[in-house]
Short mmCIF file of C-alpha atoms and ligand atoms in Angstrom, two decimals:
data_model
loop_
_atom_site.label_atom_id
_atom_site.label_comp_id
_atom_site.label_asym_id
_atom_site.label_seq_id
_atom_site.Cartn_x
_atom_site.Cartn_y
_atom_site.Cartn_z
CA MET A 1 -12.61 35.37 -56.79
CA ALA A 2 -9.62 33.03 -57.47
CA LYS A 3 -7.97 33.24 -60.85
CA VAL A 4 -8.47 30.36 -63.12
CA ARG A 5 -5.15 29.41 -64.65
CA ASP A 6 -4.06 26.82 -67.23
CA PRO A 7 -2.37 23.90 -65.44
CA GLY A 8 0.24 23.90 -68.12
CA ALA A 9 3.22 21.44 -68.21
CA GLY A 10 6.29 21.01 -66.03
CA LEU A 11 9.50 22.81 -66.81
CA PHE A 12 11.30 19.99 -68.59
CA ARG A 13 8.27 19.22 -70.71
CA LEU A 14 8.04 22.73 -71.67
CA LEU A 15 11.76 22.92 -72.52
CA GLY A 16 11.52 19.65 -74.50
CA ARG A 17 8.60 21.00 -76.58
CA ALA A 18 10.66 24.24 -77.22
CA LEU A 19 13.62 22.31 -78.39
CA ARG A 20 11.48 20.44 -80.89
CA HIS A 21 9.88 23.76 -82.06
CA ARG A 22 6.47 22.81 -80.75
CA CYS A 23 3.64 24.63 -78.96
CA PRO A 24 4.54 25.22 -75.27
CA ARG A 25 0.95 24.60 -74.16
CA CYS A 26 -0.10 21.38 -76.05
CA GLY A 27 3.15 20.22 -77.68
CA ALA A 28 1.64 20.21 -81.21
CA SER A 29 4.04 20.69 -84.26
CA GLY A 30 3.33 23.00 -87.15
CA VAL A 31 3.60 26.15 -85.14
CA PHE A 32 5.93 27.63 -87.69
CA ALA A 33 4.69 28.51 -91.21
CA SER A 34 8.38 29.00 -92.30
CA TRP A 35 11.72 29.28 -90.58
CA PHE A 36 11.15 32.91 -89.76
CA THR A 37 7.39 32.89 -89.35
CA LEU A 38 5.72 31.70 -86.23
CA ARG A 39 2.01 31.37 -86.78
CA ASP A 40 -0.14 33.75 -84.70
CA ASP A 41 -1.94 30.89 -82.97
CA CYS A 42 -1.27 27.25 -82.27
CA PRO A 43 -3.21 25.28 -84.95
CA SER A 44 -4.02 22.62 -82.26
CA CYS A 45 -4.92 24.38 -78.98
CA GLY A 46 -5.50 27.97 -80.21
CA LEU A 47 -2.87 29.48 -78.01
CA ARG A 48 -2.06 33.09 -79.12
CA PHE A 49 1.76 33.00 -79.10
CA GLU A 50 2.26 36.79 -78.79
CA ARG A 51 0.70 37.24 -75.43
CA GLU A 52 1.23 40.88 -75.11
CA GLU A 53 2.84 43.85 -77.03
CA GLY A 54 6.64 43.62 -77.03
CA TYR A 55 6.41 39.87 -76.14
CA TRP A 56 9.26 38.83 -78.46
CA ILE A 57 11.85 41.03 -76.87
CA GLY A 58 12.60 38.14 -74.51
CA ALA A 59 13.32 35.81 -77.53
CA MET A 60 15.60 38.43 -78.97
CA ILE A 61 17.49 38.72 -75.63
CA ILE A 62 17.90 34.85 -75.61
CA ASN A 63 19.15 34.84 -79.20
CA THR A 64 21.54 37.70 -78.55
CA ALA A 65 22.88 36.15 -75.24
CA ILE A 66 23.42 32.81 -76.85
CA THR A 67 25.23 34.40 -79.81
CA PHE A 68 27.43 36.47 -77.53
CA ALA A 69 28.27 33.58 -75.27
CA LEU A 70 29.37 31.44 -78.28
CA PHE A 71 31.39 34.33 -79.66
CA LEU A 72 33.22 34.64 -76.34
CA VAL A 73 33.87 30.77 -76.20
CA LEU A 74 35.20 30.80 -79.87
CA PHE A 75 37.23 33.97 -79.42
CA ILE A 76 38.94 33.00 -76.24
CA GLY A 77 39.14 29.40 -77.24
CA GLY A 78 40.75 30.40 -80.55
CA ILE A 79 43.35 32.58 -78.75
CA LEU A 80 44.11 29.86 -76.22
CA LEU A 81 44.42 27.19 -78.85
CA THR A 82 46.79 29.18 -81.07
CA TRP A 83 48.84 30.86 -78.19
CA PRO A 84 51.42 32.32 -78.31
CA ASP A 85 50.82 33.28 -81.93
CA PRO A 86 47.10 33.78 -82.26
CA GLU A 87 45.72 33.11 -85.74
CA TRP A 88 43.76 36.36 -85.93
CA GLY A 89 42.47 35.73 -89.46
CA TRP A 90 41.13 32.31 -88.47
CA ILE A 91 39.64 33.56 -85.25
CA LEU A 92 38.06 36.56 -86.96
CA GLY A 93 36.56 34.30 -89.68
CA VAL A 94 35.08 31.85 -87.36
CA THR A 95 33.71 34.44 -84.90
CA VAL A 96 32.28 36.68 -87.56
CA GLY A 97 30.83 33.72 -89.42
CA THR A 98 29.26 32.50 -86.18
CA ASN A 99 27.80 35.89 -85.33
CA LEU A 100 26.25 36.06 -88.77
CA LEU A 101 24.77 32.54 -88.97
CA LEU A 102 23.89 31.69 -85.41
CA PRO A 103 21.12 34.18 -84.91
CA ILE A 104 19.43 33.00 -88.11
CA LEU A 105 19.82 29.29 -87.19
CA PHE A 106 18.71 29.82 -83.59
CA TYR A 107 15.77 32.21 -84.46
CA PRO A 108 12.93 29.69 -84.15
CA LEU A 109 14.42 28.05 -81.14
CA SER A 110 14.73 31.41 -79.39
CA LYS A 111 10.99 32.00 -80.02
CA THR A 112 9.92 28.58 -78.68
CA LEU A 113 12.34 28.72 -75.75
CA TRP A 114 11.05 32.24 -74.67
CA SER A 115 7.38 31.18 -75.06
CA ALA A 116 8.10 28.07 -72.91
CA MET A 117 9.93 29.90 -70.21
CA GLU A 118 7.49 32.71 -70.10
CA MET A 119 4.60 30.35 -70.01
CA ARG A 120 6.28 28.63 -66.98
CA TRP A 121 6.57 32.02 -65.16
CA HIS A 122 3.23 33.33 -66.34
CA PRO A 123 0.71 30.49 -66.84
CA LEU A 124 -2.29 31.33 -69.17
CA GLU A 125 -5.05 33.27 -67.49
CA GLU A 126 -8.78 32.62 -67.85
CA ASP A 127 -9.33 35.11 -70.68
CA GLU A 128 -6.49 33.63 -72.70
CA ILE A 129 -7.82 30.13 -72.22
CA ILE A 130 -11.27 31.18 -73.27
CA ALA A 131 -9.91 32.96 -76.37
CA ALA A 132 -7.80 29.94 -77.37
CA MET A 133 -11.05 27.68 -77.12
CA GLU A 134 -12.85 30.18 -79.26
CA ARG A 135 -10.07 30.16 -81.90
CA ILE A 136 -10.10 26.39 -82.31
CA GLU A 137 -13.85 26.12 -82.22
CA GLY A 138 -14.58 28.60 -84.66
ZN1 ZN B 1 -0.90 24.37 -78.84
#
């Protein structure tokens, strides 16, 4: 028996929805109850965001990788811009400040990005589609 899968959206549509903090499946807004709280399910299509145990490790990896990449750019850029006498206090302040703030600012986007990317690689399966329909119907 062939598996029934959600047709889903194309990669760019999924990423566009993620960048706007929207549901990757239907594009609805209001998926966050607060900056740090993603609702369990999409209020529009019923998608359960946490599709399996440990699901959000991918979002944590994205958040950590983006933070580390920006740290490297700022650190190396700070050294290059102030060479031959690097302004260590300035470089330290900017990089530490960025490392403290960026994970907080990027937190919701890391979740919607991960959800969109994961949905692209692993479209909804029949049982997830049925469960989502049941959530919105009742
Ligand atoms: Zn949705």
